[in-house]
PDB file of C-alpha atoms in Angstrom:
ATOM      1  CA  MET A   1      71.737  96.018  88.769  1.00 50.00           C
ATOM      2  CA  ALA A   2      73.599  98.382  86.415  1.00 55.00           C
ATOM      3  CA  GLU A   3      76.712 100.147  87.645  1.00 60.00           C
ATOM      4  CA  ALA A   4      76.483 103.927  88.116  1.00 60.00           C
ATOM      5  CA  PRO A   5      78.281 106.020  85.483  1.00 65.00           C
ATOM      6  CA  ARG A   6      81.855 106.931  86.390  1.00 75.00           C
ATOM      7  CA  LYS A   7      82.422 110.480  87.621  1.00 80.00           C
ATOM      8  CA  SER A   8      84.638 112.899  85.776  1.00 80.00           C
ATOM      9  CA  ASP A   9      88.231 113.072  86.990  1.00 79.00           C
ATOM     10  CA  GLN A  10      87.557 116.717  87.889  1.00 85.00           C
ATOM     11  CA  ALA A  11      84.490 115.939  90.015  1.00 87.00           C
ATOM     12  CA  PHE A  12      84.634 116.052  93.799  1.00 92.00           C
ATOM     13  CA  ARG A  13      84.457 112.672  95.552  1.00 93.00           C
ATOM     14  CA  THR A  14      82.728 111.775  98.787  1.00 93.00           C
ATOM     15  CA  ILE A  15      84.659 109.843 101.397  1.00 94.00           C
ATOM     16  CA  GLY A  16      82.697 106.711 100.463  1.00 94.00           C
ATOM     17  CA  GLU A  17      83.529 107.038  96.777  1.00 94.00           C
ATOM     18  CA  LEU A  18      87.220 107.602  97.439  1.00 95.00           C
ATOM     19  CA  ALA A  19      87.341 104.748  99.960  1.00 95.00           C
ATOM     20  CA  ASP A  20      85.780 102.415  97.373  1.00 95.00           C
ATOM     21  CA  GLU A  21      88.204 103.638  94.698  1.00 93.00           C
ATOM     22  CA  LEU A  22      91.200 102.907  96.950  1.00 95.00           C
ATOM     23  CA  ALA A  23      89.657  99.745  98.461  1.00 95.00           C
ATOM     24  CA  VAL A  24      90.229 101.003 102.016  1.00 96.00           C
ATOM     25  CA  PRO A  25      87.729 101.630 104.819  1.00 96.00           C
ATOM     26  CA  GLN A  26      86.532 105.207 105.305  1.00 95.00           C
ATOM     27  CA  HIS A  27      88.157 105.448 108.730  1.00 96.00           C
ATOM     28  CA  ILE A  28      91.569 105.013 107.057  1.00 96.00           C
ATOM     29  CA  LEU A  29      90.987 108.170 105.012  1.00 96.00           C
ATOM     30  CA  ARG A  30      89.922 110.046 108.142  1.00 95.00           C
ATOM     31  CA  TYR A  31      93.094 108.788 109.879  1.00 96.00           C
ATOM     32  CA  TRP A  32      95.254 109.941 106.948  1.00 96.00           C
ATOM     33  CA  GLU A  33      93.716 113.410 107.290  1.00 95.00           C
ATOM     34  CA  THR A  34      95.106 113.563 110.850  1.00 95.00           C
ATOM     35  CA  ARG A  35      98.576 112.428 109.757  1.00 95.00           C
ATOM     36  CA  PHE A  36      99.028 114.271 106.445  1.00 95.00           C
ATOM     37  CA  PRO A  37      98.247 117.993 106.653  1.00 92.00           C
ATOM     38  CA  GLN A  38      98.341 118.178 102.849  1.00 93.00           C
ATOM     39  CA  LEU A  39      95.186 116.021 102.670  1.00 94.00           C
ATOM     40  CA  ARG A  40      92.377 118.445 103.517  1.00 93.00           C
ATOM     41  CA  PRO A  41      88.996 117.730 101.914  1.00 94.00           C
ATOM     42  CA  LEU A  42      86.236 120.301 102.008  1.00 93.00           C
ATOM     43  CA  GLN A  43      83.890 119.697 104.916  1.00 89.00           C
ATOM     44  CA  ARG A  44      80.253 120.641 104.630  1.00 89.00           C
ATOM     45  CA  ALA A  45      77.409 120.557 107.114  1.00 87.00           C
ATOM     46  CA  GLY A  46      77.495 117.474 109.302  1.00 86.00           C
ATOM     47  CA  ASN A  47      81.227 117.019 108.579  1.00 84.00           C
ATOM     48  CA  ARG A  48      80.538 115.540 105.148  1.00 91.00           C
ATOM     49  CA  ARG A  49      83.841 115.355 103.299  1.00 91.00           C
ATOM     50  CA  TYR A  50      84.306 116.221  99.639  1.00 94.00           C
ATOM     51  CA  TYR A  51      87.698 115.429  98.155  1.00 95.00           C
ATOM     52  CA  ARG A  52      88.942 117.752  95.423  1.00 94.00           C
ATOM     53  CA  PRO A  53      90.777 116.242  92.428  1.00 93.00           C
ATOM     54  CA  ALA A  54      94.127 117.225  94.012  1.00 93.00           C
ATOM     55  CA  ASP A  55      93.079 115.476  97.253  1.00 95.00           C
ATOM     56  CA  VAL A  56      92.127 112.358  95.269  1.00 94.00           C
ATOM     57  CA  THR A  57      95.525 112.338  93.555  1.00 94.00           C
ATOM     58  CA  LEU A  58      97.305 112.787  96.886  1.00 95.00           C
ATOM     59  CA  ALA A  59      95.260 110.004  98.513  1.00 96.00           C
ATOM     60  CA  HIS A  60      96.234 107.685  95.647  1.00 95.00           C
ATOM     61  CA  ARG A  61      99.920 108.577  96.174  1.00 94.00           C
ATOM     62  CA  ILE A  62      99.696 108.018  99.923  1.00 95.00           C
ATOM     63  CA  HIS A  63      97.978 104.679  99.353  1.00 95.00           C
ATOM     64  CA  ARG A  64     100.640 103.585  96.851  1.00 93.00           C
ATOM     65  CA  LEU A  65     103.515 104.641  99.097  1.00 92.00           C
ATOM     66  CA  LEU A  66     102.071 102.907 102.157  1.00 93.00           C
ATOM     67  CA  ASN A  67     100.647  99.758 100.629  1.00 91.00           C
ATOM     68  CA  GLN A  68     102.748  99.064  97.541  1.00 90.00           C
ATOM     69  CA  ASP A  69     106.105 100.752  98.133  1.00 88.00           C
ATOM     70  CA  GLY A  70     106.344  99.760 101.797  1.00 88.00           C
ATOM     71  CA  TYR A  71     106.747 103.187 103.394  1.00 91.00           C
ATOM     72  CA  THR A  72     105.685 103.834 106.972  1.00 92.00           C
ATOM     73  CA  ILE A  73     103.351 106.688 107.923  1.00 93.00           C
ATOM     74  CA  ARG A  74     106.392 108.621 109.179  1.00 93.00           C
ATOM     75  CA  GLY A  75     108.286 107.932 105.960  1.00 91.00           C
ATOM     76  CA  VAL A  76     105.453 109.243 103.800  1.00 92.00           C
ATOM     77  CA  GLN A  77     105.144 112.306 106.063  1.00 92.00           C
ATOM     78  CA  GLN A  78     108.830 113.077 105.575  1.00 91.00           C
ATOM     79  CA  LEU A  79     108.628 112.434 101.844  1.00 91.00           C
ATOM     80  CA  LEU A  80     105.641 114.739 101.397  1.00 89.00           C
ATOM     81  CA  ALA A  81     107.161 117.425 103.636  1.00 87.00           C
ATOM     82  CA  GLY A  82     110.461 117.296 101.731  1.00 82.00           C
ATOM     83  CA  ASN A  83     109.146 117.124  98.174  1.00 63.00           C
ATOM     84  CA  GLY A  84     105.821 118.868  98.508  1.00 51.00           C
ATOM     85  CA  ALA A  85     102.451 117.277  97.939  1.00 44.00           C
ATOM     86  CA  ASP A  86     102.435 118.127  94.234  1.00 43.00           C
ATOM     87  CA  SER A  87     105.741 116.486  93.405  1.00 42.00           C
ATOM     88  CA  GLU A  88     105.438 113.977  90.574  1.00 42.00           C
ATOM     89  CA  ASP A  89     108.586 112.088  91.569  1.00 42.00           C
ATOM     90  CA  LEU A  90     107.373 110.453  94.772  1.00 41.00           C
ATOM     91  CA  VAL A  91     109.133 107.149  94.343  1.00 44.00           C
ATOM     92  CA  ALA A  92     110.501 104.523  96.679  1.00 45.00           C
ATOM     93  CA  PRO A  93     114.109 104.886  97.785  1.00 46.00           C
ATOM     94  CA  VAL A  94     116.895 103.179  95.887  1.00 41.00           C
ATOM     95  CA  GLY A  95     116.999  99.450  96.576  1.00 42.00           C
ATOM     96  CA  THR A  96     114.100  97.424  97.805  1.00 41.00           C
ATOM     97  CA  THR A  97     111.966  98.168 100.794  1.00 47.00           C
ATOM     98  CA  PRO A  98     111.693  95.775 103.730  1.00 45.00           C
ATOM     99  CA  ALA A  99     107.990  95.288 102.937  1.00 49.00           C
ATOM    100  CA  SER A 100     108.860  93.898  99.508  1.00 48.00           C
ATOM    101  CA  GLY A 101     110.676  90.963 101.052  1.00 47.00           C
ATOM    102  CA  GLN A 102     113.582  91.068  98.612  1.00 51.00           C
ATOM    103  CA  GLY A 103     116.204  90.388 101.291  1.00 53.00           C
ATOM    104  CA  VAL A 104     118.207  93.622 101.071  1.00 57.00           C
ATOM    105  CA  SER A 105     119.608  94.434 104.483  1.00 66.00           C
ATOM    106  CA  ALA A 106     118.567  97.625 106.204  1.00 71.00           C
ATOM    107  CA  ALA A 107     122.184  98.828 106.287  1.00 70.00           C
ATOM    108  CA  GLU A 108     122.548  98.362 102.512  1.00 75.00           C
ATOM    109  CA  GLU A 109     119.294 100.164 101.901  1.00 79.00           C
ATOM    110  CA  LEU A 110     120.342 103.081 104.144  1.00 77.00           C
ATOM    111  CA  ARG A 111     123.682 103.351 102.335  1.00 76.00           C
ATOM    112  CA  ALA A 112     121.839 103.523  99.004  1.00 82.00           C
ATOM    113  CA  ILE A 113     119.526 106.213 100.362  1.00 84.00           C
ATOM    114  CA  ARG A 114     122.467 108.231 101.677  1.00 82.00           C
ATOM    115  CA  ARG A 115     124.206 107.990  98.298  1.00 82.00           C
ATOM    116  CA  SER A 116     121.111 109.160  96.442  1.00 84.00           C
ATOM    117  CA  LEU A 117     120.597 112.035  98.920  1.00 83.00           C
ATOM    118  CA  LYS A 118     124.247 113.060  98.615  1.00 81.00           C
ATOM    119  CA  ASP A 119     123.966 113.011  94.809  1.00 82.00           C
ATOM    120  CA  ALA A 120     120.822 115.151  94.994  1.00 81.00           C
ATOM    121  CA  LEU A 121     122.532 117.670  97.301  1.00 83.00           C
ATOM    122  CA  ASP A 122     125.589 117.786  95.043  1.00 82.00           C
ATOM    123  CA  ARG A 123     123.334 118.639  92.074  1.00 81.00           C
ATOM    124  CA  ASP A 124     121.502 121.402  93.991  1.00 70.00           C
ATOM    125  CA  PRO A 125     123.438 124.685  93.642  1.00 67.00           C
ATOM    126  CA  GLY A 126     121.515 126.352  96.505  1.00 61.00           C
TER     127      GLY A 126
END
């Protein structure tokens, strides 16, 4: 059977379409909605969810941070709260994350994070 044509990047996505795009079950997206206040799809009759393009982008970022960069739910919450949901520079902290298995100790990673935070505060005049 032929594959359906791909939707425009500006089109709204259903929860099923977004779940397929991210290769996660739909209940994961519903769970993320309870943990990340920035992720708020439109809800129509019968609680059908329609994700706006900004929601799709945010869901992709959350997925990357959790599943590729090794952040915890709490870590992503803090990152999004600190940088804003629209920030383009949502990157993993300096060093490697424990989930990557690179063998960097937690203390070394925390020191690197502290240094990068201190540098960022030193650059901020306000």
